[in-house]
mmCIF file of C-alpha atoms in Angstrom:
data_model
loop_
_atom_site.group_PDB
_atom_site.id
_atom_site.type_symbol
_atom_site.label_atom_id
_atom_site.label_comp_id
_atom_site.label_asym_id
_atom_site.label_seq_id
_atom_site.Cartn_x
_atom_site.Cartn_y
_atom_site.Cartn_z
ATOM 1 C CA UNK Z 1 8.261 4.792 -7.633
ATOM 2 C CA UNK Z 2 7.268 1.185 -6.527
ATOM 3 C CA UNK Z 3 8.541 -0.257 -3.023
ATOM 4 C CA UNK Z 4 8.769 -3.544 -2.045
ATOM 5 C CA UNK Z 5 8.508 -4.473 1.474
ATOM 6 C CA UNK Z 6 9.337 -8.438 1.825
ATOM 7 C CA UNK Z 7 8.227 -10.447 4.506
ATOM 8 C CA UNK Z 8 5.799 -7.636 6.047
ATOM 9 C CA UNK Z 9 3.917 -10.604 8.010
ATOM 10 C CA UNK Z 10 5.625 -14.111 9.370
ATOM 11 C CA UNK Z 11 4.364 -17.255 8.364
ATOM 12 C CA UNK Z 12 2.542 -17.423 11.673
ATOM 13 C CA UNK Z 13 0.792 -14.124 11.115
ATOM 14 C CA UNK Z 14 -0.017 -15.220 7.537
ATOM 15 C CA UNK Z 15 -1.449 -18.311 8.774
ATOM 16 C CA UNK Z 16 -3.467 -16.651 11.298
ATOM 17 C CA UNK Z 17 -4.768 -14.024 8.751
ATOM 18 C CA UNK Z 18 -5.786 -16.451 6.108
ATOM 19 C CA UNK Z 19 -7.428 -18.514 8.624
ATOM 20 C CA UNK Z 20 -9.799 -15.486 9.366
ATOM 21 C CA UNK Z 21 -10.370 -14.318 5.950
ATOM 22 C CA UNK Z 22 -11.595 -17.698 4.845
ATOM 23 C CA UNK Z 23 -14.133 -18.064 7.733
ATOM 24 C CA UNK Z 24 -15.186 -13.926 6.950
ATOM 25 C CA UNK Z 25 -17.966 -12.645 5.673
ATOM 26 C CA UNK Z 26 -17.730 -11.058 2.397
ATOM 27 C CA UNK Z 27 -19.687 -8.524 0.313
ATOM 28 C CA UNK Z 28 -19.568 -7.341 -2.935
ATOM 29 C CA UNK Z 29 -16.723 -5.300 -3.588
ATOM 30 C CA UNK Z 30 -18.588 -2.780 -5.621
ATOM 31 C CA UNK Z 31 -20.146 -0.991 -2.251
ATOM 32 C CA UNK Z 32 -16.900 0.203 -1.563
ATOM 33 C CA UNK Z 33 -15.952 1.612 -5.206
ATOM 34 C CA UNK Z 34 -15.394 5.245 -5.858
ATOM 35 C CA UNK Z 35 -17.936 6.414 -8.095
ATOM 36 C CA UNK Z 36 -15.809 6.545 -11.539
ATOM 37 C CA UNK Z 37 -14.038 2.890 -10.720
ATOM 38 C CA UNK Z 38 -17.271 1.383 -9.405
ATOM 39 C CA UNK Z 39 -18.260 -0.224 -12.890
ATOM 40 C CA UNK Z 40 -14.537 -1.181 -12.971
ATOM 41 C CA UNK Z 41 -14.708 -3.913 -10.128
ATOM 42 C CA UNK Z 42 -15.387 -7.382 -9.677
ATOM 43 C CA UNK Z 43 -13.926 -8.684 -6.246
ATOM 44 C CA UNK Z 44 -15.574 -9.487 -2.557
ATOM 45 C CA UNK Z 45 -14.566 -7.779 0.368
ATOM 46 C CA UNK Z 46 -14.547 -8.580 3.860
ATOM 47 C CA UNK Z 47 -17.725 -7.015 6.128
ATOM 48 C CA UNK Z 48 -16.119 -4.593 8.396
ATOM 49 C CA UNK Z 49 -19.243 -4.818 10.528
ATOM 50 C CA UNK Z 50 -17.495 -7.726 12.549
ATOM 51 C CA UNK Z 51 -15.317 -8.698 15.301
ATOM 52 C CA UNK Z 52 -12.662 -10.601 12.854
ATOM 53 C CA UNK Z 53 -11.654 -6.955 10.654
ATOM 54 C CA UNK Z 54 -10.476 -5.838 13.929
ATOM 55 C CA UNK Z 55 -8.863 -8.635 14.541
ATOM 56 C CA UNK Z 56 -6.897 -8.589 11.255
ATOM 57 C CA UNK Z 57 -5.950 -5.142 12.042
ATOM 58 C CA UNK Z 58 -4.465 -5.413 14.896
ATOM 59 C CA UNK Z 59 -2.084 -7.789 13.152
ATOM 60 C CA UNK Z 60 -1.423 -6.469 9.807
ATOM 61 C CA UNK Z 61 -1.655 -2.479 10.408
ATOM 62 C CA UNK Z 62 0.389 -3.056 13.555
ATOM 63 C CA UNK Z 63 3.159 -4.525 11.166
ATOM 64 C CA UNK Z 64 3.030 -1.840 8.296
ATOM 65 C CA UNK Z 65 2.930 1.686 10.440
ATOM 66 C CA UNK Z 66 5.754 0.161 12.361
ATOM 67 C CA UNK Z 67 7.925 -0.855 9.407
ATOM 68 C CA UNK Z 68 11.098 0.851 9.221
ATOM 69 C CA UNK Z 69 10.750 1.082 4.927
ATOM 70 C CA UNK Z 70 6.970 2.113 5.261
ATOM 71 C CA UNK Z 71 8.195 4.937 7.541
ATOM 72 C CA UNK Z 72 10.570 5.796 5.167
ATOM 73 C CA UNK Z 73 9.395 5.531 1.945
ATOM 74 C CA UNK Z 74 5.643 7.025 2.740
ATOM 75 C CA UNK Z 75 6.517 9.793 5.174
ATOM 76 C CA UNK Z 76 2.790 8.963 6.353
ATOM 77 C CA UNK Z 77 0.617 11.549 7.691
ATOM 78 C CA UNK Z 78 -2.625 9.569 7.660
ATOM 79 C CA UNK Z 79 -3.391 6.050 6.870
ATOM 80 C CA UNK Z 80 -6.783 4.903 5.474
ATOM 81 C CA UNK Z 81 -8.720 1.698 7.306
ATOM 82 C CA UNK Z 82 -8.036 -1.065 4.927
ATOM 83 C CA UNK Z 83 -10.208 -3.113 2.690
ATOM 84 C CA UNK Z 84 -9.894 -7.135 2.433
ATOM 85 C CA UNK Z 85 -10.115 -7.628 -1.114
ATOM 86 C CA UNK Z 86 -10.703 -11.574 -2.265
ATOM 87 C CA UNK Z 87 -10.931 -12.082 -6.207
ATOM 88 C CA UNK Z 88 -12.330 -15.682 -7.386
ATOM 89 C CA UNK Z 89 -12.256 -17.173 -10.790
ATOM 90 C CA UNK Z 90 -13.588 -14.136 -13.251
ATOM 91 C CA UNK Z 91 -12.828 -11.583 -10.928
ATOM 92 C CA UNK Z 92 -10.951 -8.640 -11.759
ATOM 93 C CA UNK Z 93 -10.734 -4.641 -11.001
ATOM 94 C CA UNK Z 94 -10.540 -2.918 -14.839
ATOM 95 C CA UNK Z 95 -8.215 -0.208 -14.800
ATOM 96 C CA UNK Z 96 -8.673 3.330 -12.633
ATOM 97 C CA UNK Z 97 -7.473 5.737 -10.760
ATOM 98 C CA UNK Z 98 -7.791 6.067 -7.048
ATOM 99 C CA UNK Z 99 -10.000 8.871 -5.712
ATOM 100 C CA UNK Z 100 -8.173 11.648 -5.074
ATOM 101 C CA UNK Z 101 -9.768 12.611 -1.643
ATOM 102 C CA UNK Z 102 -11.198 9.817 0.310
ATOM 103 C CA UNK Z 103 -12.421 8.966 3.834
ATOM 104 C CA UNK Z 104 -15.881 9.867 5.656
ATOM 105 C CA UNK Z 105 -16.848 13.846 5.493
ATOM 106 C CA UNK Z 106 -15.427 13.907 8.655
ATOM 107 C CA UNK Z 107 -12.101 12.461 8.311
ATOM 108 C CA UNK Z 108 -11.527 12.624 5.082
ATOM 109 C CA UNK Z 109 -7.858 12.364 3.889
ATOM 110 C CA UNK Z 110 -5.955 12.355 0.265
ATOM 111 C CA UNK Z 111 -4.415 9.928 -1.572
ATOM 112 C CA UNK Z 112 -0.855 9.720 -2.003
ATOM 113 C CA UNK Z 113 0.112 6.352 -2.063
ATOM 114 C CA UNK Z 114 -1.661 2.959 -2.737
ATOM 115 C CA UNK Z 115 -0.282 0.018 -0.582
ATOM 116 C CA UNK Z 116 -1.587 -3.769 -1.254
ATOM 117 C CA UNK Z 117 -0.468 -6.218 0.794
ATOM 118 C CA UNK Z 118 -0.688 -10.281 -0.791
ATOM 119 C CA UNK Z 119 -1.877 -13.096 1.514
ATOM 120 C CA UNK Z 120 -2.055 -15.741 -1.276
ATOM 121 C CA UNK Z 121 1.016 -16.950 -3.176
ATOM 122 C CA UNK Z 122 1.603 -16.248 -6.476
ATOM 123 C CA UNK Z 123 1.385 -20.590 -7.344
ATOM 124 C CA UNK Z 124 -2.104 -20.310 -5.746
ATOM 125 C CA UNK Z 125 -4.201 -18.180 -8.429
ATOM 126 C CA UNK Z 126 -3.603 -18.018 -12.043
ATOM 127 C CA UNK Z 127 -3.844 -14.519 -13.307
ATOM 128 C CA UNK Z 128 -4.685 -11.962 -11.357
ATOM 129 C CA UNK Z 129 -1.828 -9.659 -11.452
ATOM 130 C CA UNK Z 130 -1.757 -6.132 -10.392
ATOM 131 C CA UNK Z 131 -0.874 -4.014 -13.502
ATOM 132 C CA UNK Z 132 0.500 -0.533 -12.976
ATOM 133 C CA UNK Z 133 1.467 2.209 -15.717
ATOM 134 C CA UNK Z 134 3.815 4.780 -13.997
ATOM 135 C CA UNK Z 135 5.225 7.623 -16.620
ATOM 136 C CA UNK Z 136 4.308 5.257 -19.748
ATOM 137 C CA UNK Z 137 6.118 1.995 -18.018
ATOM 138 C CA UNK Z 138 3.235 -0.904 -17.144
ATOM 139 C CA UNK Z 139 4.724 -3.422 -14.669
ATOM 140 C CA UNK Z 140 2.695 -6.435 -14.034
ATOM 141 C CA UNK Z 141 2.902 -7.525 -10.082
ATOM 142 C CA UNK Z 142 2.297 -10.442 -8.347
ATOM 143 C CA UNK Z 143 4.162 -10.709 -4.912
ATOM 144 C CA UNK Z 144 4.948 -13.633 -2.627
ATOM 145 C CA UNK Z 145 2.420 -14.209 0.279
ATOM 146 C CA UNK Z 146 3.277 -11.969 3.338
ATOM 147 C CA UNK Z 147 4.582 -9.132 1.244
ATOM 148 C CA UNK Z 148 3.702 -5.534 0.265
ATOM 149 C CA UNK Z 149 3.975 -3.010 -2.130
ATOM 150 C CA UNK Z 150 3.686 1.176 -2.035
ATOM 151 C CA UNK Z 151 2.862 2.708 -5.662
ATOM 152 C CA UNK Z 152 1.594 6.297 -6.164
ATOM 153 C CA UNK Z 153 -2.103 6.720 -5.862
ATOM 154 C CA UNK Z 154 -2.193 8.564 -9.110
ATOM 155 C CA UNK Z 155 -1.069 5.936 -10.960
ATOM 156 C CA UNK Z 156 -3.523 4.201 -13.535
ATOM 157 C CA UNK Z 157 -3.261 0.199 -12.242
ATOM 158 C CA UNK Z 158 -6.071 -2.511 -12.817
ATOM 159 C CA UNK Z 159 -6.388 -6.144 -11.105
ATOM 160 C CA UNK Z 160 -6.269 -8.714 -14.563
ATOM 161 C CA UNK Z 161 -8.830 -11.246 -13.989
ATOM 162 C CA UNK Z 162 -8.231 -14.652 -11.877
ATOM 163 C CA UNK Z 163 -8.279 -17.210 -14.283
ATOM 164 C CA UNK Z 164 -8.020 -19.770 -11.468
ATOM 165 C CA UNK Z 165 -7.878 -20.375 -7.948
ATOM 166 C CA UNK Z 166 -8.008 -17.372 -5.320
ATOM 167 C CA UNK Z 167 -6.590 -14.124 -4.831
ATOM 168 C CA UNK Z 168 -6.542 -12.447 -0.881
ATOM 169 C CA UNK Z 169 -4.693 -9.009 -0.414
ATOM 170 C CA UNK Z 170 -5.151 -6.121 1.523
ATOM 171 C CA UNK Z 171 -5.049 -2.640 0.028
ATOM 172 C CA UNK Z 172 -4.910 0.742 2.178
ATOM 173 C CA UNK Z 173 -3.824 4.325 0.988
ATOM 174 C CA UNK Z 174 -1.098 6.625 2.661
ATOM 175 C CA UNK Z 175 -1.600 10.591 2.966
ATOM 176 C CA UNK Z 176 2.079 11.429 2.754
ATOM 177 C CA UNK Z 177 3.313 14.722 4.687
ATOM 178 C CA UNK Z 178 5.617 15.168 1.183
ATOM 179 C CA UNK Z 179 3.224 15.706 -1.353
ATOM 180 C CA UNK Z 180 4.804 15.008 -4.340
ATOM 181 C CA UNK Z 181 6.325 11.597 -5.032
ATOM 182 C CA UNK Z 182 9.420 12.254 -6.745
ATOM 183 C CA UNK Z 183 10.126 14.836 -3.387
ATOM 184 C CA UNK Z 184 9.185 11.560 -1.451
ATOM 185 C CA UNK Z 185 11.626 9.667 -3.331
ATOM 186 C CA UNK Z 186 14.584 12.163 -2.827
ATOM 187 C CA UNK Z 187 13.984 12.257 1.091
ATOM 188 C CA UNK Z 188 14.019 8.397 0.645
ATOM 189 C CA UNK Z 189 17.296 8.759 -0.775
ATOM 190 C CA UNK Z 190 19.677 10.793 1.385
ATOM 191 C CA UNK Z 191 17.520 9.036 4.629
ATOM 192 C CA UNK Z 192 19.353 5.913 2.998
ATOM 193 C CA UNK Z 193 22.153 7.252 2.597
ATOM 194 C CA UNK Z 194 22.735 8.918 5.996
ATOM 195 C CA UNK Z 195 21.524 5.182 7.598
ATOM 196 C CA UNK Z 196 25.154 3.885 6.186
ATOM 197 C CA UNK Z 197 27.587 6.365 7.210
ATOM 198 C CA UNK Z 198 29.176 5.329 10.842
ATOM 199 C CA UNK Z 199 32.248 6.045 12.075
ATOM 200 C CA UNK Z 200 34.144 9.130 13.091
ATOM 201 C CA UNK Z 201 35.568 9.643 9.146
ATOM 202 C CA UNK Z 202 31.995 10.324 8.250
ATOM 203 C CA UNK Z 203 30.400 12.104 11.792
ATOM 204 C CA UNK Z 204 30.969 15.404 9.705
ATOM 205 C CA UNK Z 205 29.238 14.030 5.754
ATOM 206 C CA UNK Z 206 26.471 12.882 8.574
ATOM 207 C CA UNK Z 207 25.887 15.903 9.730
ATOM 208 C CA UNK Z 208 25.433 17.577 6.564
ATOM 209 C CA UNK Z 209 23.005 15.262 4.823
ATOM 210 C CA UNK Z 210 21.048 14.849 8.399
ATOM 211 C CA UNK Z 211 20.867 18.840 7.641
ATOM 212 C CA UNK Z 212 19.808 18.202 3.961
ATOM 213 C CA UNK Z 213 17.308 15.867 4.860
ATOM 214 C CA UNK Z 214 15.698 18.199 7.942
ATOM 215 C CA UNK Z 215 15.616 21.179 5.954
ATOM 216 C CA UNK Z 216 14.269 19.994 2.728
ATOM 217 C CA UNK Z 217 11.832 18.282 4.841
ATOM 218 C CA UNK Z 218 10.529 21.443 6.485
ATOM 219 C CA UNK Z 219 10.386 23.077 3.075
ATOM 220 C CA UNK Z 220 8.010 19.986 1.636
ATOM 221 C CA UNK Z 221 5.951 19.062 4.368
ATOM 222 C CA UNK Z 222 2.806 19.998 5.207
ATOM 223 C CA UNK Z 223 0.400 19.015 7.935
#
């Protein structure tokens, strides 16, 4: 299951974020690579040895934790420190799969969902795209600037090379408290639908799925 969140950051964020990232210091990306995708990757990343990735963090994580769909859709548990990712012409990530468990030894935390977040418009690089093959579908994704998306972790997904121009994102990983995505997706689905009953006709349907959705909850979850 893909989610879209549009419109994450405002233009003034987005302006202040790209302003950073293109005075950042970058590194090759390949330091940060598991060890089966680490032949896989061409990209930079930012140094997170400096003041500016806090900076960018306290702008951009701010707006994702606190996102009503994020909340929703991820049912987070943990959320990994993210990576600035830039891709220049004959960059590319080949395709992988995310490390199951990841993290230091002492906080180490699994992989449920992937989450990259675009700070370059679509108009600005050519190629580039992020591919992702979900239950034998590939979708090919290239979002707006300011704009996220949540796919499964376990998903096989590849960066295609930048032809031309630049490519800035941010990408982070979600441990979910709901294991399984297509129990994720369910939750996600009467939480929905609960959000648009109102009114004294449907107090009583409300109080049934909020039941649904508590219970199945406790049944899923784990901590």
């Amino acid at each position: 299951m893909f989610i879209k969140i549009p419109d994450l950051l405002s233009g003034k964020q987005l302006d202040a974020v790209r302003s950073v990232l293109q005075q950042g210091s970058f590194v090759d990306g390949k330091l940060s690579a598991g060890k089966h995708a680490r032949d896989q990757k061409q990209n930079e990343e930012l140094d997170s040895n400096q003041d500016s990735y806090s900076a960018l963090n306290d702008v951009i994580m701010t707006q994702l934790v606190q996102h009503p769909l994020y909340l929703q859709a991820a049912l987070p548990a943990k959320i990994a420190a993210p990576i600035y990712a830039r891709y220049r012409a004959g960059m590319g990530y080949g395709e992988h799969i995310d490390d199951a468990l990841m993290g230091p030894a002492h906080a180490r935390y699994r992989s449920d969902i992937s989450i990259t977040i675009f700070f370059s418009n679509p108009e600005e690089y050519r190629g580039g795209e992020l591919r992702i093959s979900d239950n034998g579908e590939v979708s090919e994704i290239k979002l707006p600037a300011g704009h996220a998306i949540l796919y499964p972790s376990s998903s096989l997904h590849s960066v295609k090379a930048v032809d031309e121009g630049e490519r800035l994102v941010a990408v982070t990983w979600v441990q979910s408290h709901i294991r399984r995505a297509d129990q994720r997706e369910l939750l996600m689905q009467l939480d929905q639908s609960r959000q648009l009953l109102s009114g004294e006709a449907a107090v009583s349907a409300r109080q049934k799925i909020d039941q649904c959705y508590a219970n199945l909850f406790r049944m899923w979850a784990e901590l």
